[in-house]
CSV table of C-alpha atoms and ligand atoms in Angstrom, one decimal:
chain,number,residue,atom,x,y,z
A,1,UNK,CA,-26.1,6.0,0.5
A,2,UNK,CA,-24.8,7.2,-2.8
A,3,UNK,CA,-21.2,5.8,-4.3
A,4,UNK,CA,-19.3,7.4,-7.0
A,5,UNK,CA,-17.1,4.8,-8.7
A,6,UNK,CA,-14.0,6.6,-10.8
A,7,UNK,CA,-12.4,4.7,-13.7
A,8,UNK,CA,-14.1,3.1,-17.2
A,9,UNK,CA,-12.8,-0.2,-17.3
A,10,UNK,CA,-13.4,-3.8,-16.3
A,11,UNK,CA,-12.2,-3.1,-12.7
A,12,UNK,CA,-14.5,-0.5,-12.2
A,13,UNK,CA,-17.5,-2.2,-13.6
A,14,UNK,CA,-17.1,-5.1,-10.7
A,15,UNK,CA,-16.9,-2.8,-8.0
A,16,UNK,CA,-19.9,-0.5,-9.2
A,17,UNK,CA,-21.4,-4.1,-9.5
A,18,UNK,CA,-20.4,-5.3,-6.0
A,19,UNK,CA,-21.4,-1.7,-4.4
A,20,UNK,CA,-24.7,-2.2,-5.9
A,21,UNK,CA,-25.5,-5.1,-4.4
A,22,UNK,CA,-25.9,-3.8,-1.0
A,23,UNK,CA,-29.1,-2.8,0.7
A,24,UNK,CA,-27.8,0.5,1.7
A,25,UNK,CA,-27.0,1.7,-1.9
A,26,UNK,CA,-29.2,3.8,-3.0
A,27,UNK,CA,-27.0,5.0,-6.4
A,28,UNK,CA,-23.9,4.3,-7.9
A,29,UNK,CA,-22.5,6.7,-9.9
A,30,UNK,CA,-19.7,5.9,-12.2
A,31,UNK,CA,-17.8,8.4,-13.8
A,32,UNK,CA,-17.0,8.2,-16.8
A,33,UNK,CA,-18.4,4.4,-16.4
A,34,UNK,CA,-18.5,2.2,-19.8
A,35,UNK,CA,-21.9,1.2,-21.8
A,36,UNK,CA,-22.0,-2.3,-19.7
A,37,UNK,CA,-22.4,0.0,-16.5
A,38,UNK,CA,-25.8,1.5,-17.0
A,39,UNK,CA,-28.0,-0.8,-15.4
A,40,UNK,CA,-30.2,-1.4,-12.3
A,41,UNK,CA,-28.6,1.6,-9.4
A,42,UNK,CA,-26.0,2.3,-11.5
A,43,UNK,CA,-25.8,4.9,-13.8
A,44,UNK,CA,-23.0,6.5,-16.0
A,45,UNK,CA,-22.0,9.8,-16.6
A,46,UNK,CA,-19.8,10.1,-19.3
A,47,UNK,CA,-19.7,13.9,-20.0
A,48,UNK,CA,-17.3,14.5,-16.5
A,49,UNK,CA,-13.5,13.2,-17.4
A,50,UNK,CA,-11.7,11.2,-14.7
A,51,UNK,CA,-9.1,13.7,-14.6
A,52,UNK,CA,-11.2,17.0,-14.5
A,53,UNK,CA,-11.1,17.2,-10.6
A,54,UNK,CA,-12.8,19.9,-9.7
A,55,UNK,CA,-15.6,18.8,-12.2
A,56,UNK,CA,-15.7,15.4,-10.0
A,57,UNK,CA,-15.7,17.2,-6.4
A,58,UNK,CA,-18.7,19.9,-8.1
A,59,UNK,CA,-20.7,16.9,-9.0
A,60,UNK,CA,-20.1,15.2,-5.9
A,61,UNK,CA,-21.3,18.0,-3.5
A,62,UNK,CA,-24.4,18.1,-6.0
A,63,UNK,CA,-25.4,14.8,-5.8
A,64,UNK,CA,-24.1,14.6,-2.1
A,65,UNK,CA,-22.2,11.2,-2.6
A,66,UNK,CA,-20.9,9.7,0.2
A,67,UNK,CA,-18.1,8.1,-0.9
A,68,UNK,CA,-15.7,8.1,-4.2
A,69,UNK,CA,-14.0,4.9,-5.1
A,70,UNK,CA,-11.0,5.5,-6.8
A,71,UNK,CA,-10.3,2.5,-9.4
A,72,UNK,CA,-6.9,3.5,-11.3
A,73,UNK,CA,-3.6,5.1,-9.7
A,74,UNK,CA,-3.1,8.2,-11.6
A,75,UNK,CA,-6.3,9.8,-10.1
A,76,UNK,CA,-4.5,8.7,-6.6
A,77,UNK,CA,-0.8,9.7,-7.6
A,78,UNK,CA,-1.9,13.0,-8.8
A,79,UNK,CA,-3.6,14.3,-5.5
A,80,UNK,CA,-7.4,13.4,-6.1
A,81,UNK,CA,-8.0,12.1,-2.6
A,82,UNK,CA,-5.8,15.7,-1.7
A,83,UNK,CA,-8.7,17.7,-3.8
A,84,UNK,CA,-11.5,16.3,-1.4
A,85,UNK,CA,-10.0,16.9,2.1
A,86,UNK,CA,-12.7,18.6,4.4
A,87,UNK,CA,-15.3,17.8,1.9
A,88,UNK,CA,-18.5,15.4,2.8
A,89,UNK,CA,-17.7,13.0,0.2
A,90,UNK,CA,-15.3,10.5,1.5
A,91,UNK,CA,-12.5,9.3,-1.0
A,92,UNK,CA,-11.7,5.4,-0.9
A,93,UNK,CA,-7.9,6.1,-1.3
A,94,UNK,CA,-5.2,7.1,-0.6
A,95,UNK,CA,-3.4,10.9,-0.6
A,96,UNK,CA,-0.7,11.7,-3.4
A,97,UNK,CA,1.7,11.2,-0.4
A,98,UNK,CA,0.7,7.7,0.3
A,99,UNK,CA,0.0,6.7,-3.4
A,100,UNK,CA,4.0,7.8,-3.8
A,101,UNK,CA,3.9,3.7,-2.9
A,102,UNK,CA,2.5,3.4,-6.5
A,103,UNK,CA,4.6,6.6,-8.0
A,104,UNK,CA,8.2,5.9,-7.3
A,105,UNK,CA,9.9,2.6,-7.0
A,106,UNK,CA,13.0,4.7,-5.4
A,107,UNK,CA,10.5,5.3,-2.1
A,108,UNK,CA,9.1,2.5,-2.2
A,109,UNK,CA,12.6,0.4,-1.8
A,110,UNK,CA,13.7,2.5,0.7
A,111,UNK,CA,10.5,2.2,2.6
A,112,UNK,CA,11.1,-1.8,2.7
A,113,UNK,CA,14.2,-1.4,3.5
A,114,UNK,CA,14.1,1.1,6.2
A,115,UNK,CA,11.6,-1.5,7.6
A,116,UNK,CA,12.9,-5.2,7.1
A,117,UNK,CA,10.5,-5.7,5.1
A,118,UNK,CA,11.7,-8.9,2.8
A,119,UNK,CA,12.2,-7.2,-1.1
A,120,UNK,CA,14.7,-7.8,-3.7
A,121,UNK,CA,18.4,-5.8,-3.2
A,122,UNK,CA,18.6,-2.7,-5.0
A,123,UNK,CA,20.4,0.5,-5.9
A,124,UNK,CA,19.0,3.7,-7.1
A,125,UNK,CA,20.6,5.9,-9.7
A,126,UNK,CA,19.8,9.6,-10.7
A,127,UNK,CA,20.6,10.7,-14.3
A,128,UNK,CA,23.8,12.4,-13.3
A,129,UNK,CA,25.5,9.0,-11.9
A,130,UNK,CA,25.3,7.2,-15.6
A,131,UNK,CA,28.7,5.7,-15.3
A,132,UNK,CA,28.5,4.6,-11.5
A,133,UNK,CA,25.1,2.9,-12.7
A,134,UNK,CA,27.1,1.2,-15.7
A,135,UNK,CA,29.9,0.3,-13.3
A,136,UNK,CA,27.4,-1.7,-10.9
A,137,UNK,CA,25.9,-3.4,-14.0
A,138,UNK,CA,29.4,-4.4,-15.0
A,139,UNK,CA,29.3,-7.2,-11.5
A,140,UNK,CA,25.5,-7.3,-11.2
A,141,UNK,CA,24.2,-10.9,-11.1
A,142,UNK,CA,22.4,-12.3,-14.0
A,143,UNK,CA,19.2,-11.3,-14.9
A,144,UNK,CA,19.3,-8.0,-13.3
A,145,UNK,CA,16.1,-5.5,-13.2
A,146,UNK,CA,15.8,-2.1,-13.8
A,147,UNK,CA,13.2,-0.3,-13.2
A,148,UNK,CA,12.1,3.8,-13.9
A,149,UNK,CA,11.6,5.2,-10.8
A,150,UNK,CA,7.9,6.8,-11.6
A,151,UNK,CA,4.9,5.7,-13.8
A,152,UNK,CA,5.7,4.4,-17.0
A,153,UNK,CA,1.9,2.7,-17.7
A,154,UNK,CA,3.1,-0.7,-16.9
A,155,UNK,CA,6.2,-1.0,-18.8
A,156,UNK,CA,8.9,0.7,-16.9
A,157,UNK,CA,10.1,-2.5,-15.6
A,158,UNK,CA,13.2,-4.5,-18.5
A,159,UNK,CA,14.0,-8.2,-16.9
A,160,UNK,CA,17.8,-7.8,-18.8
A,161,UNK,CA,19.3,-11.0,-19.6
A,162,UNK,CA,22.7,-9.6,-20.6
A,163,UNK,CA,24.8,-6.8,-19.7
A,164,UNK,CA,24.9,-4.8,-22.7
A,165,UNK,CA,21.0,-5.3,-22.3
A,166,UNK,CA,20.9,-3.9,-19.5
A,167,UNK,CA,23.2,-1.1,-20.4
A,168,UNK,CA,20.9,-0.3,-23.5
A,169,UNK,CA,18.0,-0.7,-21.3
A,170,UNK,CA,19.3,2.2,-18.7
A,171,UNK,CA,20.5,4.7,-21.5
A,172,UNK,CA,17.1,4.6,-23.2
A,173,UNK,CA,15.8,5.6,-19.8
A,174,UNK,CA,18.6,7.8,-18.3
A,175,UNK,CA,19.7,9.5,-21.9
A,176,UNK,CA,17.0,8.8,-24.1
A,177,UNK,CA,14.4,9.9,-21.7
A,178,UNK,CA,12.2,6.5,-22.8
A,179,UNK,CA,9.9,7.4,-20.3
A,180,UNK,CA,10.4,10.9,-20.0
A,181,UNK,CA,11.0,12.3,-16.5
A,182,UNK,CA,9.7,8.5,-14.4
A,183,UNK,CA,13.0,7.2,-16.1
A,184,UNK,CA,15.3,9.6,-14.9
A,185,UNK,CA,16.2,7.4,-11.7
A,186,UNK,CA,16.4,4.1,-12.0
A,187,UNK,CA,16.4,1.7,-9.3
A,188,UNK,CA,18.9,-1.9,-10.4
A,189,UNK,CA,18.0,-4.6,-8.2
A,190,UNK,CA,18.2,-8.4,-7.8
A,191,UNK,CA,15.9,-10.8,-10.1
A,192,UNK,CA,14.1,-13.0,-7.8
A,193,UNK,CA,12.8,-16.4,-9.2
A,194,UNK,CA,9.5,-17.5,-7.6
A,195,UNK,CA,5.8,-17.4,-8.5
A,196,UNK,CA,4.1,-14.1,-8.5
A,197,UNK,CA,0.8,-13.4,-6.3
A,198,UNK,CA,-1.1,-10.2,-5.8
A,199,UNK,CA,-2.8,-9.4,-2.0
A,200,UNK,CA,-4.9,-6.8,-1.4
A,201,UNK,CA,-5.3,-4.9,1.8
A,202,UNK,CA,-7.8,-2.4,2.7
A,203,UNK,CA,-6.6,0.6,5.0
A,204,UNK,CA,-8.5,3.1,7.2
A,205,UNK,CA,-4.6,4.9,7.7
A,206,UNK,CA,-4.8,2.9,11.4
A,207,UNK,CA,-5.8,-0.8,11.0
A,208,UNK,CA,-6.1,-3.1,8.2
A,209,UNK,CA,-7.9,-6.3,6.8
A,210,UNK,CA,-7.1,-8.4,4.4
A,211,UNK,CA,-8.7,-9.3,1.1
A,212,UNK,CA,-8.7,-12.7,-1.1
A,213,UNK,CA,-5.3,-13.0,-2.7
A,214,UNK,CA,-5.3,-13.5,-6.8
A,215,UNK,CA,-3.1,-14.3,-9.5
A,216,UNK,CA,-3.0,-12.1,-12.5
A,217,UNK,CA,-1.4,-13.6,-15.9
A,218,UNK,CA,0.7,-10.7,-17.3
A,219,UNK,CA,1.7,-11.9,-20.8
A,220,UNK,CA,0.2,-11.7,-24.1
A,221,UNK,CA,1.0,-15.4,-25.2
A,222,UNK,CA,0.2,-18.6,-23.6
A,223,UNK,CA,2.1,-20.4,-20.6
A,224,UNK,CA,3.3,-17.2,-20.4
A,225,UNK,CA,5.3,-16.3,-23.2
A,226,UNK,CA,5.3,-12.8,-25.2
A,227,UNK,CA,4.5,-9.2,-24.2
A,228,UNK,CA,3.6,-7.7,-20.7
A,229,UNK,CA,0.1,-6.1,-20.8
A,230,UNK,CA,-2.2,-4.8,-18.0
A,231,UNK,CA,-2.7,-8.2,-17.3
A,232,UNK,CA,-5.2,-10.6,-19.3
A,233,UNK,CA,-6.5,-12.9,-17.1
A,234,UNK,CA,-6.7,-13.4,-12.9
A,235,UNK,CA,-7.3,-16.4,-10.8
A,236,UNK,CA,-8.5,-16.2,-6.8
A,237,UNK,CA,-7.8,-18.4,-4.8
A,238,UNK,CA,-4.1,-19.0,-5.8
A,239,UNK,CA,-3.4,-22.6,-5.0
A,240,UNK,CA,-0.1,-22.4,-3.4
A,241,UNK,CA,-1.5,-19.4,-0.9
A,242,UNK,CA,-2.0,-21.5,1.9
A,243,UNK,CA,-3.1,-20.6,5.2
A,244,UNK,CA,1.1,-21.2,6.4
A,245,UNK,CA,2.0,-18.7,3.4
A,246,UNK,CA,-0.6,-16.1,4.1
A,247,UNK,CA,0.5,-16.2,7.6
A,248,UNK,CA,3.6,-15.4,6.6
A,249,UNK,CA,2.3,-12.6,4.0
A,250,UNK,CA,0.6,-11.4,7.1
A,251,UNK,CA,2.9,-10.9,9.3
A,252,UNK,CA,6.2,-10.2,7.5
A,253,UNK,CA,4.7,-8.3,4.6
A,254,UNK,CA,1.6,-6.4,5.8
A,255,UNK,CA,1.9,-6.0,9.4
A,256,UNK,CA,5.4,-4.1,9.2
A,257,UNK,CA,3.9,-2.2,6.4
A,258,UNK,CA,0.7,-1.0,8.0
A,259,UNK,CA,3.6,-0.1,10.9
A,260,UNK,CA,5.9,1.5,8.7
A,261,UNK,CA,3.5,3.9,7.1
A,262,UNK,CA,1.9,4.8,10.6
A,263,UNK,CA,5.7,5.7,12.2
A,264,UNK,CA,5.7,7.8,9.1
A,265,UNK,CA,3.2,9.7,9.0
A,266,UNK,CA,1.4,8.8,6.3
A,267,UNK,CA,-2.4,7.9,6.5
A,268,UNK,CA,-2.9,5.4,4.1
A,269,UNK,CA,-6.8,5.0,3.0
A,270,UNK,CA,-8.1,2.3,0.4
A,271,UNK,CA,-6.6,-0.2,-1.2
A,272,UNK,CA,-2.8,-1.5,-0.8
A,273,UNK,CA,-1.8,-4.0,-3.6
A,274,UNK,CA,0.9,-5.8,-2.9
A,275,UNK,CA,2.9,-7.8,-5.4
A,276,UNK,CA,4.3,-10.2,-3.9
A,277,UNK,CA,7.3,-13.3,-5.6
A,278,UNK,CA,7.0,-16.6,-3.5
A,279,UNK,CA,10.6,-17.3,-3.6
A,280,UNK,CA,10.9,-21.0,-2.0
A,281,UNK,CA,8.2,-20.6,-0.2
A,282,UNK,CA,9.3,-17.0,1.5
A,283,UNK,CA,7.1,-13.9,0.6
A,284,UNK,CA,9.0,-10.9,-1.0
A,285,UNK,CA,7.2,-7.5,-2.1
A,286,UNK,CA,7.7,-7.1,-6.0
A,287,UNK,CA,5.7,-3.7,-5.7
A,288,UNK,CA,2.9,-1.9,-4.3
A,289,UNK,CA,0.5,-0.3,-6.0
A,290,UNK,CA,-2.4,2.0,-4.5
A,291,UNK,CA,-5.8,0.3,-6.3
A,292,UNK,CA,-7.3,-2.4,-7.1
A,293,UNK,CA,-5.6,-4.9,-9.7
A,294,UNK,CA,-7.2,-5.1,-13.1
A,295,UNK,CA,-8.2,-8.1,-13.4
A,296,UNK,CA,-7.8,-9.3,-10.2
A,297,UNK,CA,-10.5,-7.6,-8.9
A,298,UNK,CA,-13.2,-8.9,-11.3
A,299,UNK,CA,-11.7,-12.6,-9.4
A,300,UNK,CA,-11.4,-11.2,-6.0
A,301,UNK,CA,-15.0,-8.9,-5.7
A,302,UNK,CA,-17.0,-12.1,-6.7
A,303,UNK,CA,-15.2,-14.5,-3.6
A,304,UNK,CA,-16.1,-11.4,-0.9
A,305,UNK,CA,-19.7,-11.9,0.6
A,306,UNK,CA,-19.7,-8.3,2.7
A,307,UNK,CA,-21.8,-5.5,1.9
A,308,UNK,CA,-19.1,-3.0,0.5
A,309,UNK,CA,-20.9,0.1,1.9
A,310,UNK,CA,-20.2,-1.2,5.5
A,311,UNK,CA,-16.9,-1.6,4.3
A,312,UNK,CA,-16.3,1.7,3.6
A,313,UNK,CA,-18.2,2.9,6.4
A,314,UNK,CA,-15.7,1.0,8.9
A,315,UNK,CA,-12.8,2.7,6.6
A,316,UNK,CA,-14.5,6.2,7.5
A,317,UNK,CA,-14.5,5.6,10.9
A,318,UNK,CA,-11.2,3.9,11.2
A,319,UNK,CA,-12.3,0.6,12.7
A,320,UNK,CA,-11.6,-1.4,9.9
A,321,UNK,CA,-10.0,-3.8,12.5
A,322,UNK,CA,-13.9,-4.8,13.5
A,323,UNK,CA,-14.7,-5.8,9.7
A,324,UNK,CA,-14.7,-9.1,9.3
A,325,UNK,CA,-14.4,-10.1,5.7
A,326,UNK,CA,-16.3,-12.9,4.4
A,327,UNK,CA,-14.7,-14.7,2.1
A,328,UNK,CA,-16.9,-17.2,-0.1
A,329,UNK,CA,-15.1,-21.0,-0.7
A,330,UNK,CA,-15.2,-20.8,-4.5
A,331,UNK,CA,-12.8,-20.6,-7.5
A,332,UNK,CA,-12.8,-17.6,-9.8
A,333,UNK,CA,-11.7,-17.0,-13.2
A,334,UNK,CA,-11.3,-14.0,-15.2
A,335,UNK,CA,-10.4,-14.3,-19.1
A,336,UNK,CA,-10.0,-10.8,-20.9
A,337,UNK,CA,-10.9,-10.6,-24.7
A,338,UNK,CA,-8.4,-8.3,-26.4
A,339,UNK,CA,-8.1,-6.5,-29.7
A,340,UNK,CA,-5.9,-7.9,-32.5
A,341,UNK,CA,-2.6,-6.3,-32.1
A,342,UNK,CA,-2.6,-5.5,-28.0
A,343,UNK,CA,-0.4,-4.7,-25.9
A,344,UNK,CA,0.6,-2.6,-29.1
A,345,UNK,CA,-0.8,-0.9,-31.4
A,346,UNK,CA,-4.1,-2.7,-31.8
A,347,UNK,CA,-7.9,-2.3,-33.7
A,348,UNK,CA,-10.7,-1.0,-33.0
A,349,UNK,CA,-14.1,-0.1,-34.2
A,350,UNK,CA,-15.1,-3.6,-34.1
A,351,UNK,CA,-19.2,-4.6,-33.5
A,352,UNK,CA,-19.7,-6.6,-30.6
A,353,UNK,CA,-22.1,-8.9,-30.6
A,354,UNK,CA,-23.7,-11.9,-28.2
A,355,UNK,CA,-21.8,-10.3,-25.2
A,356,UNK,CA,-24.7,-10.0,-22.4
A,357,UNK,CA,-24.1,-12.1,-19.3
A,358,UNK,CA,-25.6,-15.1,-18.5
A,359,UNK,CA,-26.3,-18.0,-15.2
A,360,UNK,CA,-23.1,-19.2,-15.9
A,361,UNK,CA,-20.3,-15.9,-16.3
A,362,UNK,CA,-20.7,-12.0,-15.9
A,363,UNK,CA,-19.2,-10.1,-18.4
A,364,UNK,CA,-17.2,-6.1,-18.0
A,365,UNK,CA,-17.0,-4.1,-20.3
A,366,UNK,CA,-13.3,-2.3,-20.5
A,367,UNK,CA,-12.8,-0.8,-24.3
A,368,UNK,CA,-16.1,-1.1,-25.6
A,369,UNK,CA,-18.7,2.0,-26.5
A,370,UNK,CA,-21.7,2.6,-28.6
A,371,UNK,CA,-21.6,3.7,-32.3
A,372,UNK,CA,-24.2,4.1,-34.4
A,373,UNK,CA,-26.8,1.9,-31.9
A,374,UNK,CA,-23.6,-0.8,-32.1
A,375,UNK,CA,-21.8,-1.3,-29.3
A,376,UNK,CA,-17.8,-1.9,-30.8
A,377,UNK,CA,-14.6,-2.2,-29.3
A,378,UNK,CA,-12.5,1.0,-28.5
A,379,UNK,CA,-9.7,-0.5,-26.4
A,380,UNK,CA,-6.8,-3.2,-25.9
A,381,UNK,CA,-8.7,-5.2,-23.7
A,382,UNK,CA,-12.0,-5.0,-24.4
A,383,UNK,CA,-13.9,-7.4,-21.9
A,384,UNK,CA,-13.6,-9.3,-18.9
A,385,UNK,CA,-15.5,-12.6,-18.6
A,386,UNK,CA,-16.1,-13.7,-15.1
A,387,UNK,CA,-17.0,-17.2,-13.4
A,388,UNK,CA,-17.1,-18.6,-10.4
A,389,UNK,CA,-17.3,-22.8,-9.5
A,390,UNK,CA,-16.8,-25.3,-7.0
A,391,UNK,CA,-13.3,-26.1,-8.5
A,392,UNK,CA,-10.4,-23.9,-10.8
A,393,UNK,CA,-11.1,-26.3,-13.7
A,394,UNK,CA,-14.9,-25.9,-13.6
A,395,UNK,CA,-14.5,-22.2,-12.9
A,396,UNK,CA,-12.4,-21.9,-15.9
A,397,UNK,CA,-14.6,-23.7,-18.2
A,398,UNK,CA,-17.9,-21.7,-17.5
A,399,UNK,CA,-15.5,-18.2,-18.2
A,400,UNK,CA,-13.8,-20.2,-21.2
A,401,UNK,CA,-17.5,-20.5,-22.5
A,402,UNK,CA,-18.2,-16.7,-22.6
A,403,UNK,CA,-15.0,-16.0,-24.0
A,404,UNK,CA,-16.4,-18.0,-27.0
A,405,UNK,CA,-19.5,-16.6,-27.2
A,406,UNK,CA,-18.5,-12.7,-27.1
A,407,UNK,CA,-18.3,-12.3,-30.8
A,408,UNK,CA,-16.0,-9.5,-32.6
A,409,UNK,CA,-13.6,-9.7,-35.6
A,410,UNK,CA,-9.8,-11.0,-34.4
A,411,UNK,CA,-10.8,-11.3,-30.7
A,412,UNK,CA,-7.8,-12.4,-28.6
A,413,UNK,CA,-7.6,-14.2,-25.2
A,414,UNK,CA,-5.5,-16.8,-23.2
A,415,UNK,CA,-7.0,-20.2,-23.0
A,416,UNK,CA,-4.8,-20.9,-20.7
A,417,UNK,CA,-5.5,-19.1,-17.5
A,418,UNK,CA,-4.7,-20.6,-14.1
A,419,UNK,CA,-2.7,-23.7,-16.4
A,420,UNK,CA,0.0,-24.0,-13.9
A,421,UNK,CA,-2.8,-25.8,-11.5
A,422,UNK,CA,-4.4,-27.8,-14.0
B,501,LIG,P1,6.2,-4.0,-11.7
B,501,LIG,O1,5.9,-2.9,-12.8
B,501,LIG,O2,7.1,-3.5,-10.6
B,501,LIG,O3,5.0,-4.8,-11.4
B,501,LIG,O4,7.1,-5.1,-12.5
B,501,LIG,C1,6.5,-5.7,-13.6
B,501,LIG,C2,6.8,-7.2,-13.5
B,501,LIG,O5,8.2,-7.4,-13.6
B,501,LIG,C3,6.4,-7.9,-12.2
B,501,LIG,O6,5.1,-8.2,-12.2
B,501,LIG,C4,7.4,-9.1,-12.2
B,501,LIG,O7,6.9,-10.1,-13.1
B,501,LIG,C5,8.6,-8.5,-12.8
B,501,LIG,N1,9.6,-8.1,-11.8
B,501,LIG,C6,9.7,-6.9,-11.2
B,501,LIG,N2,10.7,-6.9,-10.3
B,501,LIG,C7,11.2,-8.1,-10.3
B,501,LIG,C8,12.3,-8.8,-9.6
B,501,LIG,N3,13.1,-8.1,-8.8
B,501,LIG,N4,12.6,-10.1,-9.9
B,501,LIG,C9,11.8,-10.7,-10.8
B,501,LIG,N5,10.8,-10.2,-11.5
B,501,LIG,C10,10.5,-8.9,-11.3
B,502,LIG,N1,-3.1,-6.5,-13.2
B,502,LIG,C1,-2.1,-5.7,-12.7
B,502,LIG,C2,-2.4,-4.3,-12.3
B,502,LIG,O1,-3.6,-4.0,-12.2
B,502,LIG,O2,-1.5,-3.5,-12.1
C-alpha cells in the first residue's frame, strides 16, 4: 500500500515514521515532508505545496496512493478531505463540516452544550453586540476567557485577569480586527482551574477507539511560565490519567461525542483531539481540534504497537470498533529545540550539526532544510527529540541527552518537561 503523509513538521515526520514501519507499506510519500523525512520507504516531495489541492489529488491518482494522512487543520478546515470525495485515495480526516470542531469555538460550544457534554459556561458575541459583550464582562467571574471564534494559529485564546483586560482584549478582536474575520465573534466563558490533558480518538464517522493520552507543555519558559507556543514538549502516559479518569473521559467526553456528531449528521473521519482540564478530578473539554497534537504525537505514535495501515484500513471500512489498539507500557518524552526568539519573531539560518538519531532518542525534523550541503534551521521549533524508558524520569533523561547533543547557535528548550511528576 502506498501512504501520502501531508504536513512538514515534527508531527508529520512520526507518523510517516510509524506508517513505515508496517509490512504492508510499500511507500510513504510526504508532501512537502522535511530533509529528516527522506529515508528507508519514505520519500519527500517538496515541489507540491500542502495547500495546492488539486496538485495533491493529481499526484495522488498518479501514484495511486491509498490513503492521505492529513497532519495540520487548515488542510482539514479548508475542505481538503471535501476535494477527494469519490476519489480512490482515502483521506484520514475529517470534511470541512466536521473539522468546523477545529474552526469555530462558537459550534463547538454549542455542540457540548446541546449534548451535556461537561465544558466551561460560555456566551457568544458577534461584532454588532460590543456593548452587551462589555456589559457581561462587567459581572463575569475572575479570570474570564475569551476566545476568537475561528483560527487564530494558536493564539486566539487571552486568560484576562482583569476587567479592563478583558475589555481591551475583546476590542482588539471585535474593533481592531486582531485576528481579522476568526475574531469577529467571540465566545466569553468561565476559566476552569485543573490540569490540562490531550486524548486522541480515531473515527471511521460510526465507531471509535481510543488512543494513548499525552500532556503537551504549552509555554515558552520553565514550570510553565512565559509565552504560549505550539507546544514545546509532550509527555504520554500522563500520570494522573488513571484507568477511573479515562473511564470517565470515556464515557462522559467521547461517547456523547461520537453520539452527538452521528444524530448530526456529520461523518467524522481521522483524528478527534480533545483538550481536556481535569478539574477535581472531573473531565471537561477545553477544545477539540481535528489532527494530531504537535508534539504529542511524537509521545503518543512511539507507545502504539499496531500496524497503522490496518488502522486505516479498519477506518475505510468503518469497523474501527474491531481495532484493538495496542498500547506499549512505556514512558515517552518529547523535548523540542527552538530558535532564539520563538514563539516571536525568532532566527534562522542557523547550521545544524550532530543531530542524527541514535539507540537511545529519535530525532524530527520541524524547521530545518538544506542550504548550501548544510542542513540549518528555518523555523520556531526546529526539532523534536524523542525517547522512550521504563520510567518518566529515565525517559526524560535519554531525550534530555539529544537535546544536548543537537548543536546550533542559541538553541532553546525546556529542561523541564513532565517536572510536575518528578
Ligand atoms: P485553545 O486554543 O482553546 O487550546 O486554548 C489555549 C489554552 O488556553 C488552552 O490550552 C488552555 O490552557 C487555556 N484555556 C482555554 N480555555 C480555558 C478555560 N475555559 N479555562 C482555563 N484555561 C483555558
Ligand atoms: N500541541 C498542541 C496542538 O498541536 O494543538
Amino acid at each position: 500500500m502506498k501512504v501520502a503523509v501531508l504536513g512538514s513538521g515534527a508531527r508529520e515526520h512520526a507518523l510517516a515514521h510509524a506508517i513505515e514501519k508496517s509490512p504492508k507499506c510499500e511507500k510513504v510519500y510526504a508532501i512537502p515532508g522535511n530533509p529528516g523525512m527522506s529515508i528507508m520507504k519514505i520519500e519527500c516531495v517538496s515541489d507540491i505545496s500542502a495547500n495546492d489541492f488539486e496538485c495533491i489529488k493529481s499526484f495522488c491518482r498518479e501514484k495511486n496512493i491509498d490513503f492521505l494522512i492529513v497532519g495540520p487543520e487548515a488542510p482539514l478546515v479548508q475542505g481538503i478531505a471535501d476535494i477527494f470525495e469519490g476519489e480512490n485515495t482515502f483521506v484520514i480526516g475529517p470534511n470541512a463540516r466536521a473539522a468546523r470542531l477545529e474552526a469555530s469555538k462558537s459550534f463547538t460550544k454549542f455542540f457540548l452544550t446541546k449534548y451535556q457534554i461537561p465544558t466551561a459556561s460560555y456566551k457568544v458575541f458577534h461584532k454588532t453586540e460590543i456593548q452587551e459583550a462589555l456589559e457581561h464582562i462587567k459581572t463575569h467571574t475572575l479570570p474570564v476567557v475569551l476566545k476568537a471564534d475561528g483560527l487564530a494559529a494558536g493564539k486566539g485564546v487571552i486568560i484576562a485577569q482583569t476587567r479592563s483586560d478583558a475589555k481591551e482584549a475583546l476590542l482588539s478582536m471585535m474593533q481592531q480586527d486582531k485576528f481579522g474575520k476568526a475574531g469577529h465573534t467571540v465566545v466569553i466563558e468561565e476559566f476552569m482551574q485543573g490540569i490540562e490533558l490531550s486524548t486522541f480518538v480515531l473515527c471511521d464517522g460510526k465507531h471509535y477507539a481510543i488512543l494513548p493520552e499525552a500532556k503537551d507543555y504549552k509555554r515558552i519558559g520553565e514550570k510553565d511560565k512565559g509565552l504560549n507556543t505550539g507546544g514545546m514538549g509532550a509527555i504520554s502516559p500522563v500520570p494522573f490519567a488513571n484507568e477511573a479518569f479515562m473511564k470517565k473521559v470515556e464515557t462522559e467526553i467521547v461517547q456523547p461525542t461520537i453520539q452527538g456528531l452521528i444524530q448530526e449528521g456529520i461523518e467524522y473521519v481521522g483524528v478527534l483531539f480533545i483538550g481536556l482540564m481535569n478539574v477535581n478530578g472531573r473531565p471537561k473539554v477545553v477544545e477539540f481540534n481535528c489532527r494530531f497534537g504537535d508534539p504529542e504525537a511524537q509521545v503518543i505514535l512511539q507507545r502504539i504497537e499496531n500496524d497503522w495501515i490496518e488502522i486505516f484500513e479498519h477506518i475505510r471500512k468503518q469497523n474501527l470498533h474491531e481495532c484493538r489498539i495496542k498500547i506499549k507500557k512505556v514512558h515517552a518524552v518529547s523535548i523540542v529545540l527552538a530558535s532564539q526568539g520563538y514563539p516571536e519573531q525568532f532566527e534562522t539560518g542557523k547550521i545544524i550539526t550532530d543531530y542524527p538519531s541514535t539507540e537511545e532518542y529519535v530525532v524530527y525534523h520541524a524547521g530545518t532544510k538544506w542550504q548550501d550541503g548544510q542542513l540549518v534551521s528555518a523555523g520556531g521549533r526546529v526539532m523534536s527529540i524523542v525517547a522512550q524508558a521504563d520510567s518518566l524520569s529515565e525517559a526524560k533523561s535519554k531525550a534530555l541527552k539529544g537535546a544536548a547533543r543537537v548543536q546550533f547557535e542559541n538553541k532553546y528548550y525546556r529542561k523541564d518537561i513532565g517536572f510536575e511528576f518528578n
